[in-house]
Amino acid sequence: MGRKAKNHGVELHGKSFRYRARTMEDGAKRVSAYKRWPFIDGPEGKKLKPNDPLRKENAYRNAVAFALADQKARLSPQWANHTQDPEGTLLEWLLRYQVEALELRAYRSEDMQAHLGRIHAQIDRKGKEPLPDDLTPIFELTFHVQPRAATSIEHDKSQIRTLIRMARKDREINEILHSHISSLGKAHFQTILARWSNGKAKPKTKRRLINTFSSAYNHHSQHYDMEQAKPWTGMVILDDGTKAKARAIPKAQLDKLEAELKRLHPVTRAAIEFLRWTGARRSEAAFLRWENIQWPELANSAPTAHFERTKAARGVYKARFVYLEEECVCVLARLVKPTDENGELIEYVAGEFDPRTFDWPKSGWVFPSPQNPQLQISGQTIYQAFVRSVEHAGIPHASPHHLRHTKATQLTAMVPQAMAQEMLGHDDAASFAIYRHLAEEAGYMVRDKKGQLVSADMLKSKEELTAAIKNLPKEERAAMLAELLAD
């Protein structure tokens, strides 16, 4: 059907057309919600009467008619008196995103203009006075947006304020900020990136700045039908070759995080716990189907999850599988059947639950989208839920990929390195060796009396066994030693 901007805001979504309808309540509160027009596609749709609203072409026509009427209504004085669009400079464009999308509040048009005037005055004076405070809220918005982690919100707001401070010292940045968004091109944003942090910004920082621009663009595109193309699309940011240091999450922090995960949607929680127990990537979990999980027939065999296209070298994909530990199997069972016939939560206990007697699904997404079960969960949903849970748990910032680092660290303490590499899909032995040192830092491996790194659990078991043997009578110890030597 083409791009949304060319279809008056109507877009194809599954087997329906949808439009983001905006109305007014009590003359002040703005509401944003989707209105949908379902249709029947394929041979069944062709059997419908020509005027049936469920025919695809009729559903689209009705959606466009509603969109045109809604857009005409939004041009009325009643709407404009409360939320008149700013002039359209990059500065105003970013401030609108900050107030509406990051702070989820609205403002009066005259308040915004006065606020912009104060910022312009501060930039022109180029003094040391602090920038003006944020706008005073007049009411909260109800845009249907997923709340972001507080750290991400503060980061975007900080970047916007940094741009304003740069404009006080740099005439070219000042001119870019005060240029209309439609007149800006790729070269203008390359100038901003080149001047960021006095030209010393790392590639990762530059990418996050581009993400801030993209988030602002998405907000304006969704709520104000902006048709401006992204000028920064295709910009190449060269990497400096440095990689972030791998980090394993200690067990004590994982225990605190586990309590926060219980607040999440069951599917999102299960997806994150699956990453924890398997060391899989977000994309691998998101695209996993029940057809790709093989359940064992023998009691001592472990189930396996098969990933068909996983990342290897750049531009190369390969298939691999991982063993599902008992804890991971319990996570999947809780996802399939969380309650019994009486509505009571079922407690699946590792070591006691037998997956061979469970009625597992035969097909479909293992982790369907909480909003639309027909689709798989998105990696962004997993990421945002995990980051928020980490923040609420009060532990250092971590991303879902740190669960992969943690699993790799644990495996180095449990199995030979070659086997661990195969399970996680690592090709470079030298790179994987860093997890052995992380295991010691995180407490998964410790040094014995000879200074050798050994598994902390194995050493603990050995110490407990040694203590138990020492408590036995001398005759029983001698008999046990003789029996072991005989074997």
XYZ file of C-alpha atoms in Angstrom:
487
model
C 0.000 0.000 0.000
C 3.012 2.307 0.015
C 4.410 4.398 2.827
C 2.120 5.671 5.576
C 2.725 9.325 4.677
C 1.371 8.725 1.143
C -1.827 7.137 2.440
C -3.028 9.889 4.780
C -1.677 8.092 7.843
C -3.379 4.771 7.050
C -1.110 1.738 7.264
C -1.444 -1.981 6.663
C -1.205 -3.991 9.883
C -1.769 -7.719 9.578
C -5.210 -8.296 8.073
C -6.482 -4.844 8.868
C -5.832 -1.196 8.072
C -5.216 1.083 11.015
C -5.021 4.795 11.651
C -3.820 6.667 14.724
C -6.955 8.578 15.652
C -6.615 11.710 17.786
C -9.518 13.332 19.563
C -10.088 15.906 22.310
C -11.606 15.268 25.727
C -12.885 18.090 27.963
C -11.251 20.590 25.630
C -7.806 19.888 27.028
C -6.777 16.270 27.224
C -5.425 14.817 23.996
C -6.012 11.123 23.336
C -4.170 9.019 20.796
C -5.406 5.543 19.888
C -5.563 3.236 16.882
C -8.756 2.745 14.919
C -8.835 -0.424 12.795
C -10.697 -1.674 9.719
C -10.342 -5.483 9.400
C -10.670 -7.267 6.075
C -10.819 -10.827 4.732
C -8.076 -11.576 2.251
C -7.516 -14.287 -0.335
C -10.215 -16.479 -1.958
C -12.624 -15.975 0.950
C -12.466 -12.204 0.521
C -13.362 -12.445 -3.150
C -16.590 -14.274 -2.278
C -17.930 -11.248 -0.343
C -20.412 -8.824 -1.845
C -18.907 -5.810 -3.673
C -20.108 -3.390 -0.989
C -19.094 -5.566 1.972
C -16.877 -3.514 4.357
C -14.759 -6.631 4.952
C -13.500 -6.588 1.367
C -9.918 -5.354 1.347
C -10.478 -2.424 -1.016
C -13.557 -1.263 0.937
C -11.725 -1.452 4.280
C -8.927 0.686 2.857
C -11.368 3.211 1.370
C -13.201 3.568 4.703
C -9.929 3.980 6.588
C -8.751 6.758 4.274
C -12.120 8.547 4.505
C -11.934 8.520 8.302
C -8.300 9.698 8.219
C -9.133 12.677 5.999
C -12.039 13.681 8.255
C -9.896 13.343 11.369
C -7.072 15.435 9.897
C -9.525 18.131 8.844
C -10.937 18.231 12.384
C -7.461 18.680 13.841
C -7.048 21.903 11.876
C -9.959 23.476 13.724
C -9.292 26.398 16.139
C -10.270 24.277 19.145
C -7.373 21.893 18.498
C -4.870 24.575 17.512
C -5.531 26.705 20.604
C -4.139 23.957 22.817
C -1.400 22.272 20.793
C -0.349 24.449 17.902
C 2.690 23.017 16.166
C 5.941 24.965 16.613
C 7.518 26.727 13.679
C 9.528 23.673 12.753
C 13.165 24.489 13.477
C 15.372 21.662 14.688
C 15.440 23.229 18.158
C 11.647 23.392 18.425
C 11.357 19.939 16.918
C 13.642 18.432 19.593
C 11.991 20.344 22.441
C 8.564 19.075 21.426
C 9.915 15.517 21.487
C 11.453 16.135 24.910
C 8.272 17.500 26.468
C 5.757 15.155 24.867
C 7.561 11.848 24.362
C 10.086 11.903 27.202
C 8.183 13.807 29.886
C 4.683 12.803 28.672
C 3.126 16.221 29.232
C 1.672 19.016 27.141
C 2.007 22.792 27.069
C 0.166 25.844 25.847
C 1.346 27.304 22.577
C 2.178 30.666 24.161
C 4.163 28.931 26.915
C 6.295 27.132 24.350
C 7.007 30.351 22.461
C 8.013 32.123 25.691
C 10.214 29.183 26.630
C 11.902 29.262 23.213
C 12.441 33.018 23.583
C 14.321 32.499 26.840
C 16.510 29.827 25.261
C 17.265 32.092 22.285
C 18.255 34.882 24.662
C 20.551 32.588 26.611
C 22.234 31.413 23.409
C 22.705 34.978 22.152
C 24.258 36.173 25.441
C 26.621 33.199 25.573
C 27.008 33.764 29.294
C 27.320 31.385 32.211
C 23.695 31.687 33.316
C 21.881 28.350 33.534
C 19.468 27.405 30.793
C 15.751 27.978 31.491
C 13.871 25.395 33.494
C 11.535 23.028 31.688
C 7.966 24.021 30.910
C 5.331 23.853 33.627
C 2.973 20.967 32.762
C -0.682 21.776 32.152
C -1.912 18.190 31.645
C -0.545 14.729 30.970
C -0.669 13.194 27.510
C -2.029 9.761 26.763
C 0.074 8.927 23.755
C 0.238 5.158 23.387
C 3.985 4.901 23.833
C 5.979 2.315 25.739
C 7.580 3.970 28.781
C 11.344 3.936 28.433
C 13.913 3.311 31.129
C 14.650 6.418 33.167
C 18.323 6.265 32.197
C 17.413 6.356 28.486
C 15.045 9.275 29.018
C 17.654 11.289 30.909
C 20.247 10.471 28.272
C 18.091 11.863 25.436
C 17.213 14.969 27.456
C 20.881 15.489 28.272
C 21.833 15.288 24.602
C 19.239 17.911 23.676
C 20.533 20.268 26.363
C 24.116 19.636 25.256
C 23.181 20.709 21.730
C 21.776 23.946 23.124
C 24.976 24.596 25.081
C 27.046 23.894 21.963
C 25.009 26.522 20.100
C 26.118 29.145 22.631
C 29.760 28.678 21.571
C 29.545 27.417 17.993
C 27.927 29.696 15.396
C 27.458 26.884 12.861
C 25.690 24.635 15.379
C 23.536 27.630 16.332
C 22.519 28.125 12.696
C 21.676 24.429 12.329
C 19.496 24.438 15.452
C 17.591 27.473 14.181
C 17.120 26.080 10.654
C 13.814 24.591 9.558
C 13.891 20.805 9.765
C 12.914 20.476 6.088
C 16.000 22.459 5.003
C 18.498 20.252 6.833
C 20.482 17.599 5.028
C 23.000 14.895 5.797
C 25.906 17.373 5.888
C 24.312 19.319 8.763
C 24.043 16.237 10.964
C 27.573 15.187 10.037
C 28.700 18.605 11.301
C 26.940 17.992 14.631
C 28.601 14.585 14.990
C 32.015 16.014 14.096
C 31.743 18.741 16.789
C 30.264 16.474 19.470
C 32.501 16.262 22.561
C 34.938 18.632 20.827
C 35.396 16.094 18.056
C 36.436 13.323 20.469
C 33.144 11.421 20.711
C 33.375 7.660 20.353
C 31.435 5.893 17.561
C 29.034 4.431 20.127
C 28.234 7.933 21.402
C 27.589 9.172 17.869
C 25.242 6.283 17.185
C 23.285 7.070 20.339
C 22.964 10.681 19.202
C 21.584 9.487 15.860
C 19.164 7.265 17.813
C 17.953 10.350 19.678
C 17.242 12.098 16.364
C 15.485 8.960 15.104
C 13.324 8.710 18.231
C 12.306 12.353 17.813
C 11.526 11.702 14.151
C 9.363 8.675 15.024
C 7.408 10.738 17.554
C 6.635 13.470 15.024
C 5.911 10.958 12.288
C 3.447 8.963 14.398
C 1.582 11.849 15.998
C 1.843 14.642 13.423
C 2.105 12.799 10.074
C 5.475 14.352 9.299
C 6.586 13.413 5.787
C 10.174 14.650 6.067
C 12.712 11.926 5.253
C 15.450 11.196 7.771
C 18.483 13.195 6.555
C 20.870 10.987 8.513
C 19.772 7.746 6.832
C 22.800 5.917 5.471
C 25.348 7.965 7.392
C 28.505 5.919 7.961
C 30.049 6.102 11.427
C 33.449 4.474 11.378
C 34.281 2.242 14.306
C 37.544 2.762 16.176
C 38.019 -0.972 16.611
C 37.573 -0.967 20.384
C 35.086 -3.322 21.986
C 33.199 -2.966 25.220
C 34.622 -5.066 28.022
C 32.721 -8.280 28.630
C 30.959 -8.423 31.976
C 29.315 -11.223 33.928
C 26.466 -10.506 36.333
C 27.243 -11.985 39.778
C 24.766 -14.455 41.241
C 23.725 -12.072 44.032
C 22.666 -9.490 41.438
C 20.848 -12.141 39.390
C 18.828 -13.070 42.473
C 17.784 -9.433 42.967
C 16.926 -9.161 39.284
C 14.814 -12.320 39.406
C 12.414 -10.689 41.871
C 11.903 -7.732 39.492
C 11.278 -10.006 36.493
C 8.154 -11.333 38.204
C 6.511 -7.952 37.570
C 6.815 -8.327 33.782
C 4.386 -9.799 31.279
C 4.680 -13.635 31.431
C 5.982 -13.904 27.846
C 8.569 -11.146 28.305
C 9.701 -12.639 31.611
C 10.020 -16.106 30.054
C 12.048 -14.728 27.131
C 14.530 -13.022 29.482
C 14.855 -16.130 31.671
C 15.405 -18.200 28.527
C 18.346 -15.929 27.649
C 19.719 -16.389 31.142
C 19.686 -20.180 31.094
C 20.789 -20.691 27.468
C 23.066 -17.753 26.680
C 21.147 -17.189 23.443
C 20.965 -13.851 21.649
C 17.787 -11.751 21.696
C 17.088 -12.399 18.016
C 17.553 -16.162 18.483
C 14.975 -16.268 21.255
C 12.548 -13.942 19.447
C 12.437 -16.118 16.305
C 12.400 -19.472 18.104
C 9.438 -21.703 17.215
C 8.113 -24.754 18.989
C 8.964 -26.815 15.908
C 12.645 -26.085 16.636
C 12.597 -27.611 20.128
C 13.184 -31.354 20.362
C 11.967 -33.160 23.450
C 13.830 -36.325 24.512
C 12.308 -39.762 24.775
C 14.949 -41.097 27.151
C 14.943 -40.121 30.822
C 18.606 -39.059 30.908
C 18.520 -36.980 27.699
C 18.187 -33.200 27.668
C 15.861 -31.283 25.299
C 17.516 -29.070 22.697
C 16.593 -25.794 20.994
C 17.766 -25.454 17.389
C 18.571 -22.027 15.934
C 18.548 -22.103 12.144
C 20.252 -18.786 11.283
C 22.618 -17.474 13.924
C 25.393 -14.905 13.720
C 28.905 -16.110 12.989
C 31.519 -14.134 11.041
C 30.304 -10.919 9.393
C 27.877 -11.808 6.606
C 27.908 -15.517 7.516
C 25.145 -17.459 9.253
C 25.101 -20.963 10.643
C 22.818 -23.336 12.500
C 23.497 -24.452 16.058
C 21.669 -25.905 19.037
C 21.754 -25.506 22.798
C 20.817 -27.893 25.565
C 17.921 -26.727 27.715
C 18.723 -27.059 31.385
C 16.060 -28.180 33.827
C 15.483 -24.619 35.037
C 14.929 -23.462 31.446
C 12.443 -26.294 30.811
C 10.489 -25.188 33.886
C 10.387 -21.639 32.479
C 8.862 -22.896 29.223
C 6.370 -25.114 31.065
C 5.219 -22.163 33.166
C 4.732 -20.194 29.957
C 2.572 -22.943 28.386
C 0.513 -23.871 31.462
C 0.876 -21.355 34.311
C -2.174 -22.496 36.342
C -4.064 -25.687 37.087
C -7.801 -26.404 36.686
C -8.545 -24.467 39.885
C -6.685 -21.373 38.750
C -3.805 -21.976 41.160
C -0.247 -21.233 40.019
C 1.709 -24.378 39.204
C 5.168 -24.611 40.743
C 7.532 -26.375 38.349
C 10.600 -27.579 40.245
C 13.865 -28.391 38.473
C 14.798 -32.029 38.971
C 11.213 -33.071 39.683
C 9.472 -31.958 36.473
C 9.412 -34.530 33.654
C 9.084 -32.837 30.225
C 8.243 -36.156 28.529
C 4.785 -36.267 30.124
C 3.956 -32.601 29.396
C 1.693 -31.522 26.542
C 3.991 -29.170 24.604
C 2.772 -27.043 21.672
C 3.618 -28.438 18.255
C 3.953 -25.161 16.350
C 3.938 -21.385 16.680
C 6.204 -18.819 18.284
C 7.694 -19.824 21.616
C 7.638 -16.173 22.707
C 4.720 -14.414 20.948
C 4.285 -10.657 21.109
C 2.301 -9.561 24.193
C 0.379 -7.103 21.957
C -0.220 -9.401 18.969
C 0.197 -13.188 19.516
C 0.319 -13.677 15.744
C 3.788 -12.082 15.724
C 6.969 -12.925 17.620
C 8.156 -10.766 20.502
C 10.480 -7.981 19.413
C 14.058 -7.668 20.575
C 13.346 -4.076 21.623
C 10.570 -5.262 23.970
C 13.000 -7.666 25.627
C 15.678 -4.989 25.862
C 13.493 -2.265 27.389
C 11.882 -4.663 29.886
C 15.275 -5.969 30.984
C 16.856 -2.523 31.355
C 13.889 -1.270 33.414
C 14.074 -4.350 35.657
C 17.817 -3.821 36.176
C 17.189 -0.214 37.113
C 14.412 -1.112 39.575
C 16.569 -3.848 41.123
C 19.230 -1.257 41.933
C 22.101 -3.111 40.269
C 24.655 -1.661 37.789
C 23.383 -1.045 34.271
C 23.250 -4.181 32.127
C 21.682 -5.230 28.835
C 20.251 -8.634 27.836
C 23.569 -9.423 26.117
C 25.216 -9.423 29.548
C 23.171 -12.567 30.255
C 25.068 -14.185 27.378
C 28.373 -13.080 28.933
C 27.191 -14.493 32.254
C 26.225 -17.863 30.753
C 29.568 -18.090 28.940
C 31.316 -17.337 32.229
C 29.366 -20.066 34.006
C 30.055 -22.618 31.273
C 33.831 -22.092 31.555
C 33.528 -23.286 35.139
C 31.441 -26.333 34.203
C 32.515 -27.798 30.843
C 35.638 -27.811 28.619
C 36.166 -24.642 26.606
C 35.606 -26.338 23.228
C 32.196 -27.587 24.341
C 31.252 -24.181 25.762
C 32.218 -22.498 22.479
C 30.071 -24.928 20.517
C 27.052 -24.355 22.755
C 27.293 -20.566 22.455
C 28.362 -20.405 18.809
C 31.795 -18.832 19.437
C 34.490 -19.421 16.807
C 37.418 -17.502 18.300
C 39.059 -19.424 21.145
C 41.229 -16.445 22.112
C 38.194 -14.187 22.548
C 36.331 -16.826 24.499
C 39.245 -17.239 26.915
C 38.394 -13.918 28.587
C 35.396 -15.565 30.230
C 37.702 -17.729 32.328
C 39.033 -14.588 34.001
C 35.517 -13.166 34.305
C 34.493 -16.361 36.058
C 37.015 -15.621 38.793
C 35.890 -11.974 39.089
C 32.212 -12.966 39.341
C 32.899 -15.785 41.801
C 31.949 -18.671 39.499
C 35.539 -19.952 39.618
C 38.049 -19.807 42.463
C 41.674 -20.782 42.966
C 42.510 -23.907 44.899
C 45.518 -24.346 47.208
C 47.780 -24.818 44.177
C 46.607 -21.574 42.580
C 44.663 -23.325 39.825
C 41.279 -21.991 38.689
C 38.545 -24.509 39.476
C 34.760 -24.369 39.580
C 33.517 -22.770 42.793
C 30.674 -25.297 43.018
C 33.008 -28.223 42.413
C 35.493 -26.966 45.000
C 32.698 -26.436 47.488
C 31.409 -29.957 46.876
C 34.946 -31.323 47.226
C 35.471 -29.472 50.502
C 32.127 -30.693 51.838
C 32.964 -34.259 50.795
C 36.407 -34.027 52.415
C 34.878 -32.730 55.634
C 32.317 -35.550 55.614
C 35.028 -38.208 55.083
C 37.137 -36.774 57.911
C 34.176 -37.173 60.251
C 33.954 -40.905 59.504
C 35.651 -43.430 61.789
C 39.155 -44.472 60.723
C 38.002 -47.991 59.796
C 35.262 -46.723 57.461
C 37.662 -44.270 55.782
C 40.156 -47.102 55.180
C 37.411 -49.299 53.718
C 36.202 -46.485 51.427
C 39.760 -45.808 50.217
C 40.312 -49.511 49.497
C 37.037 -49.642 47.532
C 37.987 -46.575 45.459
C 41.422 -48.004 44.664
C 39.831 -51.258 43.625
C 37.632 -49.412 41.124
